[in-house]
Amino acid sequence: MNAPVSLKASDYKSDLKPVWCPGCGDYHVLLAVTKALAELQRPAHDIAVISGIGCSSRIPAYLNAYGFHGVHGRALPLGTGLKVARPELTVLVAGGDGDGFSIGGNHFLHACRRNIDITYLVMDNQVYGMTKGQPSPTTAPDWDSALSPGGTGLRPFHPLVIALASGANFVARTFSGDIKGTTQTLVEAIRHPGFSFVEVLSPCVTFRPEQREWKSAVHAAPVTPTDDPARAARRIMTDDGFNTGILFRGTRDPYSLARSDTVADMTAFERPFEL
Amino acid sequence: MTGKQPKVLISIETEAELLAHAHAIEQDALERYRMLADQMEAHNNPVLAELFRELASHEEKHAAEILSRAGNIALPDLRPSEFKWPGVDSPESAELDLAHYKMTPWHALQMALRAEQRAFAFFDHVVNSAGDPNLKAWAEEFRDEEAEHVELVERLLEKYPEPEPGWDEDDDLPALQD
Ligand SMILES: Cc1ncc(C[n+]2csc(CCOP(=O)(O)OP(=O)(O)O)c2C)c(N)n1
Ligand code: SF4
């Protein structure tokens, strides 16, 4: 018989009811996050979920854990600061492709580079959902809409390759509809030391209804995770964007600030800023 | 899409493990229907909100029945990864990705039908793979109940014809670009 499990996935859901469109992939992500937290059996008071702005960024409100719904594009600096100040917390940063790769793009590079022990979950729907369907950095160049007639013609940002090149210690892609796979990947991402990046393909059924077909396009990567960034890069660069699984599991030590540095004499530190 | 699930070999070993799975199947289904009812409420589809609440209350009853039938058998407390679901989700949970704010009772019952069929397939697999006669007997009971639920939903569906194409058209689209 198994050891008693006191925390269930439903314990991590808040009482607030999501307002996402019915069919939105983010509902699946919410379920996967609650299951991953139940798998880890972390008490809610040891978890903080930090986000920016967007439909996907509403997720902290729907979870029963500490949460911070921050400023657009600034979820990673907030999460980084929190983890440095409170290293004992499990810090999960979440948001959309617009939040993370447009306005927050520079923070993404440096969060990967710093390799602080946090998990960054991006619900990628290749569009700005909340602001009604503008193209994002991951939108295909020929996606035609009234807001981008004929498409942007721009080469899409490749989050996984950029994460790898910038120093992320764990890189994975999942599909929101695969609740079991997304849960397992999140569990591994949270457990893995350093900066873990998980791109979840999460359909926006309102502005990209064709993404409902993603469930037939995704397929498990036919490879085991590697710790060789060059190999991982080759794999990711040549895949079709629908390969799911853990694609890189690095061995770099995470950044850590000695505890003594953080508890320096705060009075002396604050003195120059006194009003 | 059908109610079938990927053929992954699962092996349920004990009565207690089977009961824990049976209970979780109903509990997950109930939570899923409630989630869908909340979505329909938020998106001003009161008919569907009520239908999903009704489906949830059936599942709630089934979950409670399983616990009382388990009697003295202590159900193991399983973590998410310890459930032996053959597919990507708990089998009787309605598929969230098929939800639509303008969906009709026909769509909801189609979802429910596939969910019941997946639960039937799960127990049917346990019946066919169980060595222990007690385990097999429990699995047969659950499988037969799921068969009844499939029939019930099929009968309900007779009252609702498939909606004409265009049921999802909206004169007041949310999209700026249309
Ligand atoms: C500083 C600032 N600039 C712009 C916006 C408008 N805005 C809100 S959400 C958003 C993009 C949302 O897209 P994404 O992050 O992909 O999330 P989704 O809604 O698709 O989940 C933008 C541009 C804002 N809130 N703040
Ligand atoms: S607009 Fe798109 S991303 Fe936002 S809730 Fe609706 S389906 Fe989800």
GROMACS .gro file of C-alpha atoms and ligand atoms in nm:
model
  487
    1MET     CA    1   0.000   0.000   0.000
    2ASN     CA    2   0.116   0.353  -0.076
    3ALA     CA    3   0.209   0.613   0.178
    4PRO     CA    4  -0.093   0.829   0.259
    5VAL     CA    5  -0.126   1.127   0.031
    6SER     CA    6  -0.282   1.420   0.203
    7LEU     CA    7  -0.290   1.674  -0.081
    8LYS     CA    8  -0.506   1.620  -0.387
    9ALA     CA    9  -0.495   1.817  -0.713
   10SER     CA   10  -0.824   1.983  -0.619
   11ASP     CA   11  -0.659   2.123  -0.304
   12TYR     CA   12  -0.448   2.349  -0.526
   13LYS     CA   13  -0.747   2.504  -0.702
   14SER     CA   14  -0.873   2.836  -0.572
   15ASP     CA   15  -1.242   2.919  -0.540
   16LEU     CA   16  -1.220   3.168  -0.823
   17LYS     CA   17  -1.380   3.041  -1.144
   18PRO     CA   18  -1.174   3.088  -1.459
   19VAL     CA   19  -1.315   3.319  -1.725
   20TRP     CA   20  -1.118   3.168  -2.013
   21CYS     CA   21  -1.318   3.085  -2.325
   22PRO     CA   22  -1.463   2.732  -2.318
   23GLY     CA   23  -1.222   2.509  -2.514
   24CYS     CA   24  -0.914   2.723  -2.428
   25GLY     CA   25  -0.602   2.513  -2.374
   26ASP     CA   26  -0.525   2.704  -2.056
   27TYR     CA   27  -0.791   2.501  -1.869
   28HIS     CA   28  -0.583   2.190  -1.934
   29VAL     CA   29  -0.271   2.367  -1.814
   30LEU     CA   30  -0.448   2.462  -1.492
   31LEU     CA   31  -0.537   2.096  -1.435
   32ALA     CA   32  -0.182   1.983  -1.511
   33VAL     CA   33  -0.032   2.237  -1.269
   34THR     CA   34  -0.263   2.125  -0.987
   35LYS     CA   35  -0.177   1.760  -1.055
   36ALA     CA   36   0.196   1.836  -1.067
   37LEU     CA   37   0.176   2.015  -0.732
   38ALA     CA   38  -0.018   1.721  -0.586
   39GLU     CA   39   0.247   1.486  -0.720
   40LEU     CA   40   0.516   1.691  -0.544
   41GLN     CA   41   0.307   1.719  -0.226
   42ARG     CA   42   0.434   2.071  -0.167
   43PRO     CA   43   0.213   2.258   0.078
   44ALA     CA   44   0.047   2.562  -0.080
   45HIS     CA   45   0.235   2.801   0.150
   46ASP     CA   46   0.566   2.682   0.001
   47ILE     CA   47   0.464   2.763  -0.357
   48ALA     CA   48   0.450   3.096  -0.539
   49VAL     CA   49   0.308   3.137  -0.888
   50ILE     CA   50   0.410   3.459  -1.061
   51SER     CA   51   0.273   3.589  -1.389
   52GLY     CA   52   0.258   3.890  -1.618
   53ILE     CA   53  -0.049   3.999  -1.817
   54GLY     CA   54  -0.256   3.804  -2.067
   55CYS     CA   55  -0.527   3.537  -2.059
   56SER     CA   56  -0.268   3.275  -1.960
   57SER     CA   57  -0.126   3.508  -1.696
   58ARG     CA   58  -0.451   3.483  -1.500
   59ILE     CA   59  -0.344   3.140  -1.379
   60PRO     CA   60  -0.213   3.241  -1.031
   61ALA     CA   61  -0.564   3.357  -0.939
   62TYR     CA   62  -0.704   3.013  -1.009
   63LEU     CA   63  -0.448   2.834  -0.794
   64ASN     CA   64  -0.443   2.790  -0.422
   65ALA     CA   65  -0.083   2.901  -0.356
   66TYR     CA   66   0.088   3.235  -0.316
   67GLY     CA   67   0.042   3.430  -0.637
   68PHE     CA   68   0.143   3.756  -0.797
   69HIS     CA   69  -0.027   3.883  -1.112
   70GLY     CA   70   0.243   4.126  -1.214
   71VAL     CA   71   0.308   4.374  -1.492
   72HIS     CA   72   0.309   4.277  -1.861
   73GLY     CA   73   0.639   4.112  -1.951
   74ARG     CA   74   0.788   4.133  -1.603
   75ALA     CA   75   0.697   3.797  -1.457
   76LEU     CA   76   1.053   3.664  -1.476
   77PRO     CA   77   1.219   3.953  -1.289
   78LEU     CA   78   0.954   3.918  -1.019
   79GLY     CA   79   1.003   3.542  -0.996
   80THR     CA   80   1.381   3.581  -0.996
   81GLY     CA   81   1.373   3.836  -0.715
   82LEU     CA   82   1.140   3.622  -0.510
   83LYS     CA   83   1.352   3.309  -0.548
   84VAL     CA   84   1.670   3.493  -0.454
   85ALA     CA   85   1.504   3.637  -0.144
   86ARG     CA   86   1.316   3.318  -0.050
   87PRO     CA   87   1.514   3.024  -0.190
   88GLU     CA   88   1.309   2.771   0.005
   89LEU     CA   89   0.997   2.846  -0.204
   90THR     CA   90   0.900   2.658  -0.518
   91VAL     CA   91   0.867   2.940  -0.769
   92LEU     CA   92   0.664   2.882  -1.081
   93VAL     CA   93   0.652   3.163  -1.337
   94ALA     CA   94   0.375   3.146  -1.596
   95GLY     CA   95   0.240   3.344  -1.889
   96GLY     CA   96   0.190   3.369  -2.261
   97ASP     CA   97   0.414   3.397  -2.565
   98GLY     CA   98   0.340   3.769  -2.595
   99ASP     CA   99   0.420   3.833  -2.232
  100GLY     CA  100   0.734   3.619  -2.235
  101PHE     CA  101   0.885   3.672  -2.578
  102SER     CA  102   0.775   4.024  -2.689
  103ILE     CA  103   0.774   4.272  -2.406
  104GLY     CA  104   0.945   4.024  -2.175
  105GLY     CA  105   1.190   3.885  -2.431
  106ASN     CA  106   1.500   4.037  -2.280
  107HIS     CA  107   1.411   3.907  -1.934
  108PHE     CA  108   1.372   3.560  -2.086
  109LEU     CA  109   1.731   3.561  -2.217
  110HIS     CA  110   1.875   3.673  -1.886
  111ALA     CA  111   1.664   3.439  -1.675
  112CYS     CA  112   1.799   3.148  -1.882
  113ARG     CA  113   2.152   3.286  -1.846
  114ARG     CA  114   2.125   3.333  -1.469
  115ASN     CA  115   1.998   2.979  -1.420
  116ILE     CA  116   1.815   3.049  -1.098
  117ASP     CA  117   1.616   2.751  -0.973
  118ILE     CA  118   1.271   2.845  -1.101
  119THR     CA  119   1.033   2.691  -1.354
  120TYR     CA  120   0.900   2.902  -1.641
  121LEU     CA  121   0.584   2.778  -1.806
  122VAL     CA  122   0.477   2.952  -2.125
  123MET     CA  123   0.131   2.881  -2.265
  124ASP     CA  124   0.215   2.936  -2.629
  125ASN     CA  125  -0.086   3.000  -2.855
  126GLN     CA  126   0.107   3.203  -3.112
  127VAL     CA  127  -0.120   3.503  -3.062
  128TYR     CA  128  -0.208   3.781  -2.817
  129GLY     CA  129  -0.534   3.635  -2.687
  130MET     CA  130  -0.626   3.893  -2.427
  131THR     CA  131  -0.597   4.191  -2.661
  132LYS     CA  132  -0.800   4.020  -2.935
  133GLY     CA  133  -0.574   3.844  -3.173
  134GLN     CA  134  -0.259   4.036  -3.269
  135PRO     CA  135   0.036   3.830  -3.395
  136SER     CA  136   0.300   3.744  -3.137
  137PRO     CA  137   0.669   3.660  -3.182
  138THR     CA  138   0.584   3.290  -3.230
  139THR     CA  139   0.315   3.353  -3.495
  140ALA     CA  140   0.387   3.206  -3.839
  141PRO     CA  141   0.483   3.473  -4.096
  142ASP     CA  142   0.187   3.395  -4.322
  143TRP     CA  143  -0.090   3.399  -4.059
  144ASP     CA  144  -0.344   3.622  -4.226
  145SER     CA  145  -0.584   3.833  -4.021
  146ALA     CA  146  -0.741   4.177  -4.042
  147LEU     CA  147  -0.485   4.296  -3.789
  148SER     CA  148  -0.197   4.156  -3.996
  149PRO     CA  149  -0.322   4.140  -4.355
  150GLY     CA  150  -0.124   3.883  -4.552
  151GLY     CA  151   0.073   3.793  -4.239
  152THR     CA  152   0.364   3.969  -4.075
  153GLY     CA  153   0.622   3.815  -4.304
  154LEU     CA  154   0.849   3.789  -4.002
  155ARG     CA  155   1.054   3.491  -3.901
  156PRO     CA  156   0.907   3.345  -3.578
  157PHE     CA  157   1.100   3.350  -3.253
  158HIS     CA  158   1.210   2.997  -3.158
  159PRO     CA  159   1.170   2.983  -2.777
  160LEU     CA  160   1.331   2.643  -2.724
  161VAL     CA  161   1.645   2.718  -2.923
  162ILE     CA  162   1.678   3.058  -2.761
  163ALA     CA  163   1.632   2.907  -2.414
  164LEU     CA  164   1.903   2.654  -2.488
  165ALA     CA  165   2.145   2.906  -2.637
  166SER     CA  166   2.090   3.138  -2.342
  167GLY     CA  167   2.169   2.876  -2.080
  168ALA     CA  168   1.841   2.724  -1.957
  169ASN     CA  169   1.910   2.402  -1.769
  170PHE     CA  170   1.594   2.216  -1.871
  171VAL     CA  171   1.402   2.260  -2.194
  172ALA     CA  172   1.076   2.085  -2.279
  173ARG     CA  173   0.770   2.116  -2.498
  174THR     CA  174   0.429   1.973  -2.418
  175PHE     CA  175   0.076   1.996  -2.550
  176SER     CA  176  -0.193   2.122  -2.312
  177GLY     CA  177  -0.443   1.850  -2.414
  178ASP     CA  178  -0.195   1.586  -2.299
  179ILE     CA  179  -0.274   1.642  -1.933
  180LYS     CA  180  -0.074   1.341  -1.819
  181GLY     CA  181   0.235   1.436  -2.023
  182THR     CA  182   0.221   1.801  -1.920
  183THR     CA  183   0.188   1.701  -1.554
  184GLN     CA  184   0.489   1.468  -1.571
  185THR     CA  185   0.700   1.726  -1.752
  186LEU     CA  186   0.612   1.996  -1.500
  187VAL     CA  187   0.702   1.766  -1.212
  188GLU     CA  188   1.042   1.699  -1.369
  189ALA     CA  189   1.094   2.067  -1.453
  190ILE     CA  190   1.022   2.174  -1.095
  191ARG     CA  191   1.249   1.901  -0.954
  192HIS     CA  192   1.535   1.980  -1.190
  193PRO     CA  193   1.782   2.230  -1.043
  194GLY     CA  194   1.826   2.560  -1.224
  195PHE     CA  195   1.611   2.743  -1.476
  196SER     CA  196   1.357   2.509  -1.634
  197PHE     CA  197   1.167   2.620  -1.939
  198VAL     CA  198   0.849   2.444  -2.048
  199GLU     CA  199   0.668   2.556  -2.361
  200VAL     CA  200   0.310   2.431  -2.352
  201LEU     CA  201   0.132   2.447  -2.687
  202SER     CA  202  -0.202   2.573  -2.560
  203PRO     CA  203  -0.467   2.652  -2.823
  204CYS     CA  204  -0.647   2.986  -2.836
  205VAL     CA  205  -0.978   2.859  -2.972
  206THR     CA  206  -1.120   3.209  -3.017
  207PHE     CA  207  -0.855   3.384  -3.224
  208ARG     CA  208  -0.680   3.077  -3.364
  209PRO     CA  209  -0.965   2.823  -3.396
  210GLU     CA  210  -0.750   2.616  -3.632
  211GLN     CA  211  -0.535   2.530  -3.327
  212ARG     CA  212  -0.808   2.287  -3.218
  213GLU     CA  213  -0.634   2.056  -3.468
  214TRP     CA  214  -0.306   2.066  -3.276
  215LYS     CA  215  -0.412   1.755  -3.090
  216SER     CA  216  -0.367   1.555  -3.410
  217ALA     CA  217  -0.040   1.727  -3.499
  218VAL     CA  218   0.156   1.674  -3.176
  219HIS     CA  219   0.374   1.368  -3.130
  220ALA     CA  220   0.617   1.251  -2.864
  221ALA     CA  221   0.981   1.324  -2.947
  222PRO     CA  222   1.133   0.990  -3.046
  223VAL     CA  223   1.445   1.058  -2.838
  224THR     CA  224   1.557   1.053  -2.477
  225PRO     CA  225   1.656   1.383  -2.313
  226THR     CA  226   2.018   1.479  -2.368
  227ASP     CA  227   2.253   1.690  -2.157
  228ASP     CA  228   2.448   1.795  -2.465
  229PRO     CA  229   2.324   2.140  -2.573
  230ALA     CA  230   2.460   2.104  -2.927
  231ARG     CA  231   2.271   1.780  -2.978
  232ALA     CA  232   1.957   1.925  -2.825
  233ALA     CA  233   1.986   2.232  -3.050
  234ARG     CA  234   2.015   2.017  -3.362
  235ARG     CA  235   1.707   1.822  -3.259
  236ILE     CA  236   1.502   2.129  -3.184
  237MET     CA  237   1.613   2.323  -3.492
  238THR     CA  238   1.509   2.042  -3.720
  239ASP     CA  239   1.181   1.939  -3.558
  240ASP     CA  240   0.839   2.043  -3.688
  241GLY     CA  241   0.737   2.243  -3.381
  242PHE     CA  242   0.506   1.967  -3.261
  243ASN     CA  243   0.762   1.737  -3.101
  244THR     CA  244   0.679   1.703  -2.734
  245GLY     CA  245   0.888   1.582  -2.443
  246ILE     CA  246   1.195   1.676  -2.245
  247LEU     CA  247   1.447   1.786  -2.505
  248PHE     CA  248   1.735   1.898  -2.283
  249ARG     CA  249   1.829   1.825  -1.925
  250GLY     CA  250   2.145   2.016  -1.838
  251THR     CA  251   2.394   1.972  -1.559
  252ARG     CA  252   2.489   2.334  -1.490
  253ASP     CA  253   2.482   2.434  -1.124
  254PRO     CA  254   2.205   2.681  -1.049
  255TYR     CA  255   2.291   3.029  -0.935
  256SER     CA  256   2.270   3.061  -0.562
  257LEU     CA  257   2.328   3.351  -0.336
  258ALA     CA  258   2.492   3.260  -0.009
  259ARG     CA  259   2.232   3.309   0.262
  260SER     CA  260   2.474   3.533   0.456
  261ASP     CA  261   2.479   3.779   0.164
  262THR     CA  262   2.105   3.828   0.183
  263VAL     CA  263   2.095   3.902   0.554
  264ALA     CA  264   2.354   4.177   0.555
  265ASP     CA  265   2.278   4.464   0.786
  266MET     CA  266   1.961   4.599   0.626
  267THR     CA  267   1.969   4.923   0.825
  268ALA     CA  268   2.303   5.017   0.671
  269PHE     CA  269   2.172   4.917   0.330
  270GLU     CA  270   1.858   5.127   0.362
  271ARG     CA  271   2.027   5.439   0.506
  272PRO     CA  272   2.110   5.611   0.173
  273PHE     CA  273   1.750   5.573   0.062
  274GLU     CA  274   1.595   5.728   0.371
  275LEU     CA  275   1.359   6.019   0.303
  276MET     CA  276  -1.332   1.120  -3.218
  277THR     CA  277  -1.464   0.815  -3.037
  278GLY     CA  278  -1.473   0.712  -2.675
  279LYS     CA  279  -1.190   0.470  -2.744
  280GLN     CA  280  -0.859   0.522  -2.571
  281PRO     CA  281  -0.504   0.436  -2.671
  282LYS     CA  282  -0.420   0.074  -2.608
  283VAL     CA  283  -0.169   0.097  -2.325
  284LEU     CA  284  -0.137  -0.209  -2.107
  285ILE     CA  285  -0.255  -0.137  -1.758
  286SER     CA  286  -0.252  -0.386  -1.479
  287ILE     CA  287  -0.471  -0.333  -1.178
  288GLU     CA  288  -0.350  -0.576  -0.915
  289THR     CA  289  -0.585  -0.562  -0.618
  290GLU     CA  290  -0.947  -0.494  -0.526
  291ALA     CA  291  -0.841  -0.189  -0.325
  292GLU     CA  292  -0.649  -0.049  -0.622
  293LEU     CA  293  -0.946  -0.106  -0.851
  294LEU     CA  294  -1.181   0.064  -0.606
  295ALA     CA  295  -0.946   0.362  -0.579
  296HIS     CA  296  -0.947   0.390  -0.958
  297ALA     CA  297  -1.324   0.348  -0.979
  298HIS     CA  298  -1.376   0.619  -0.721
  299ALA     CA  299  -1.129   0.855  -0.888
  300ILE     CA  300  -1.299   0.801  -1.224
  301GLU     CA  301  -1.629   0.927  -1.082
  302GLN     CA  302  -1.472   1.202  -0.872
  303ASP     CA  303  -1.273   1.336  -1.169
  304ALA     CA  304  -1.580   1.318  -1.394
  305LEU     CA  305  -1.782   1.513  -1.138
  306GLU     CA  306  -1.515   1.783  -1.104
  307ARG     CA  307  -1.489   1.809  -1.482
  308TYR     CA  308  -1.865   1.856  -1.529
  309ARG     CA  309  -1.865   2.122  -1.259
  310MET     CA  310  -1.581   2.298  -1.437
  311LEU     CA  311  -1.780   2.291  -1.760
  312ALA     CA  312  -2.095   2.413  -1.583
  313ASP     CA  313  -1.895   2.707  -1.443
  314GLN     CA  314  -1.765   2.786  -1.793
  315MET     CA  315  -2.116   2.785  -1.934
  316GLU     CA  316  -2.236   3.009  -1.653
  317ALA     CA  317  -1.954   3.255  -1.718
  318HIS     CA  318  -2.036   3.255  -2.091
  319ASN     CA  319  -2.410   3.297  -2.058
  320ASN     CA  320  -2.524   2.951  -2.168
  321PRO     CA  321  -2.760   2.867  -1.876
  322VAL     CA  322  -2.916   2.560  -2.041
  323LEU     CA  323  -2.578   2.392  -2.068
  324ALA     CA  324  -2.474   2.507  -1.722
  325GLU     CA  325  -2.775   2.326  -1.582
  326LEU     CA  326  -2.715   2.014  -1.791
  327PHE     CA  327  -2.352   1.990  -1.681
  328ARG     CA  328  -2.458   2.036  -1.316
  329GLU     CA  329  -2.705   1.752  -1.359
  330LEU     CA  330  -2.436   1.527  -1.507
  331ALA     CA  331  -2.209   1.625  -1.217
  332SER     CA  332  -2.471   1.528  -0.962
  333HIS     CA  333  -2.501   1.180  -1.119
  334GLU     CA  334  -2.126   1.133  -1.094
  335GLU     CA  335  -2.131   1.257  -0.735
  336LYS     CA  336  -2.384   0.989  -0.650
  337HIS     CA  337  -2.175   0.720  -0.821
  338ALA     CA  338  -1.861   0.831  -0.635
  339ALA     CA  339  -2.041   0.812  -0.299
  340GLU     CA  340  -2.183   0.468  -0.385
  341ILE     CA  341  -1.838   0.330  -0.461
  342LEU     CA  342  -1.707   0.448  -0.125
  343SER     CA  343  -1.995   0.288   0.061
  344ARG     CA  344  -1.966  -0.037  -0.137
  345ALA     CA  345  -1.594  -0.053  -0.058
  346GLY     CA  346  -1.697  -0.100   0.306
  347ASN     CA  347  -1.396  -0.208   0.506
  348ILE     CA  348  -1.156  -0.217   0.214
  349ALA     CA  349  -0.911   0.069   0.266
  350LEU     CA  350  -0.855   0.256  -0.059
  351PRO     CA  351  -0.490   0.341  -0.129
  352ASP     CA  352  -0.415   0.712  -0.141
  353LEU     CA  353  -0.268   0.748  -0.490
  354ARG     CA  354  -0.062   1.031  -0.634
  355PRO     CA  355  -0.153   1.148  -0.988
  356SER     CA  356   0.129   0.941  -1.143
  357GLU     CA  357   0.011   0.625  -0.968
  358PHE     CA  358  -0.320   0.614  -1.153
  359LYS     CA  359  -0.300   0.367  -1.439
  360TRP     CA  360  -0.500   0.561  -1.694
  361PRO     CA  361  -0.451   0.430  -2.042
  362GLY     CA  362  -0.502   0.772  -2.207
  363VAL     CA  363  -0.398   1.130  -2.134
  364ASP     CA  364  -0.668   1.185  -1.873
  365SER     CA  365  -0.896   1.011  -1.626
  366PRO     CA  366  -1.122   0.807  -1.858
  367GLU     CA  367  -1.469   0.936  -1.768
  368SER     CA  368  -1.370   1.304  -1.767
  369ALA     CA  369  -1.533   1.503  -2.046
  370GLU     CA  370  -1.296   1.645  -2.306
  371LEU     CA  371  -1.247   2.012  -2.218
  372ASP     CA  372  -1.111   2.102  -2.560
  373LEU     CA  373  -1.447   2.024  -2.721
  374ALA     CA  374  -1.629   2.286  -2.516
  375HIS     CA  375  -1.770   2.589  -2.695
  376TYR     CA  376  -1.964   2.880  -2.551
  377LYS     CA  377  -2.250   2.816  -2.795
  378MET     CA  378  -2.255   2.438  -2.755
  379THR     CA  379  -2.592   2.261  -2.737
  380PRO     CA  380  -2.724   1.971  -2.525
  381TRP     CA  381  -2.644   1.741  -2.819
  382HIS     CA  382  -2.274   1.834  -2.792
  383ALA     CA  383  -2.270   1.790  -2.415
  384LEU     CA  384  -2.435   1.449  -2.438
  385GLN     CA  385  -2.194   1.342  -2.710
  386MET     CA  386  -1.914   1.435  -2.471
  387ALA     CA  387  -2.084   1.238  -2.193
  388LEU     CA  388  -2.136   0.938  -2.420
  389ARG     CA  389  -1.768   0.921  -2.512
  390ALA     CA  390  -1.675   0.960  -2.145
  391GLU     CA  391  -1.897   0.667  -2.043
  392GLN     CA  392  -1.760   0.458  -2.331
  393ARG     CA  393  -1.404   0.523  -2.216
  394ALA     CA  394  -1.494   0.421  -1.860
  395PHE     CA  395  -1.657   0.104  -1.997
  396ALA     CA  396  -1.342   0.024  -2.199
  397PHE     CA  397  -1.126   0.076  -1.888
  398PHE     CA  398  -1.321  -0.173  -1.675
  399ASP     CA  399  -1.359  -0.412  -1.966
  400HIS     CA  400  -0.982  -0.422  -1.992
  401VAL     CA  401  -0.954  -0.497  -1.619
  402VAL     CA  402  -1.213  -0.777  -1.653
  403ASN     CA  403  -1.012  -0.933  -1.933
  404SER     CA  404  -0.676  -0.900  -1.763
  405ALA     CA  405  -0.767  -0.982  -1.399
  406GLY     CA  406  -0.638  -1.310  -1.260
  407ASP     CA  407  -0.797  -1.282  -0.918
  408PRO     CA  408  -1.170  -1.381  -0.928
  409ASN     CA  409  -1.271  -1.117  -0.670
  410LEU     CA  410  -1.098  -0.844  -0.869
  411LYS     CA  411  -1.265  -0.970  -1.185
  412ALA     CA  412  -1.607  -0.970  -1.015
  413TRP     CA  413  -1.569  -0.608  -0.903
  414ALA     CA  414  -1.450  -0.503  -1.250
  415GLU     CA  415  -1.748  -0.681  -1.409
  416GLU     CA  416  -1.985  -0.495  -1.181
  417PHE     CA  417  -1.832  -0.159  -1.270
  418ARG     CA  418  -1.818  -0.245  -1.640
  419ASP     CA  419  -2.187  -0.342  -1.643
  420GLU     CA  420  -2.281  -0.019  -1.470
  421GLU     CA  421  -2.088   0.179  -1.729
  422ALA     CA  422  -2.274  -0.012  -2.002
  423GLU     CA  423  -2.601   0.102  -1.841
  424HIS     CA  424  -2.477   0.462  -1.835
  425VAL     CA  425  -2.384   0.440  -2.203
  426GLU     CA  426  -2.738   0.321  -2.280
  427LEU     CA  427  -2.889   0.594  -2.066
  428VAL     CA  428  -2.696   0.868  -2.247
  429GLU     CA  429  -2.784   0.711  -2.582
  430ARG     CA  430  -3.153   0.724  -2.488
  431LEU     CA  431  -3.120   1.087  -2.378
  432LEU     CA  432  -2.952   1.170  -2.707
  433GLU     CA  433  -3.258   1.049  -2.897
  434LYS     CA  434  -3.437   1.358  -2.770
  435TYR     CA  435  -3.178   1.593  -2.916
  436PRO     CA  436  -3.116   1.596  -3.290
  437GLU     CA  437  -2.773   1.694  -3.411
  438PRO     CA  438  -2.773   2.074  -3.460
  439GLU     CA  439  -2.750   2.213  -3.812
  440PRO     CA  440  -2.410   2.340  -3.927
  441GLY     CA  441  -2.374   2.703  -3.823
  442TRP     CA  442  -2.479   2.642  -3.462
  443ASP     CA  443  -2.157   2.812  -3.356
  444GLU     CA  444  -2.213   3.127  -3.562
  445ASP     CA  445  -2.221   3.446  -3.360
  446ASP     CA  446  -2.351   3.783  -3.481
  447ASP     CA  447  -2.154   3.955  -3.210
  448LEU     CA  448  -1.808   3.811  -3.256
  449PRO     CA  449  -1.537   3.877  -3.001
  450ALA     CA  450  -1.275   3.903  -3.276
  451LEU     CA  451  -1.172   4.252  -3.386
  452GLN     CA  452  -1.056   4.122  -3.721
  453ASP     CA  453  -1.384   3.976  -3.845
  454LIG     C1  454   0.286   4.749  -2.076
  454LIG     C2  455   0.171   4.689  -2.145
  454LIG     N1  456   0.171   4.684  -2.278
  454LIG     C3  457   0.069   4.624  -2.343
  454LIG     C4  458  -0.035   4.569  -2.272
  454LIG     C5  459  -0.152   4.505  -2.347
  454LIG     N2  460  -0.149   4.362  -2.341
  454LIG     C6  461  -0.219   4.295  -2.247
  454LIG     S1  462  -0.203   4.130  -2.262
  454LIG     C7  463  -0.105   4.147  -2.399
  454LIG     C8  464  -0.054   4.027  -2.474
  454LIG     C9  465  -0.109   3.899  -2.429
  454LIG     O1  466  -0.059   3.793  -2.506
  454LIG     P1  467   0.007   3.666  -2.441
  454LIG     O2  468   0.108   3.704  -2.342
  454LIG     O3  469   0.053   3.579  -2.551
  454LIG     O4  470  -0.110   3.599  -2.357
  454LIG     P2  471  -0.248   3.532  -2.398
  454LIG     O5  472  -0.352   3.638  -2.373
  454LIG     O6  473  -0.242   3.491  -2.542
  454LIG     O7  474  -0.259   3.417  -2.306
  454LIG    C10  475  -0.084   4.280  -2.429
  454LIG    C11  476  -0.004   4.328  -2.544
  454LIG    C12  477  -0.031   4.578  -2.131
  454LIG     N3  478  -0.126   4.522  -2.056
  454LIG     N4  479   0.072   4.635  -2.071
  455SF4     S1  480  -0.895   3.456  -2.602
  455SF4    FE1  481  -0.781   3.270  -2.653
  455SF4     S2  482  -0.619   3.255  -2.495
  455SF4    FE2  483  -0.776   3.398  -2.421
  455SF4     S3  484  -0.914   3.271  -2.296
  455SF4    FE3  485  -0.999   3.284  -2.503
  455SF4     S4  486  -0.922   3.102  -2.606
  455SF4    FE4  487  -0.793   3.133  -2.424
   0.00000   0.00000   0.00000
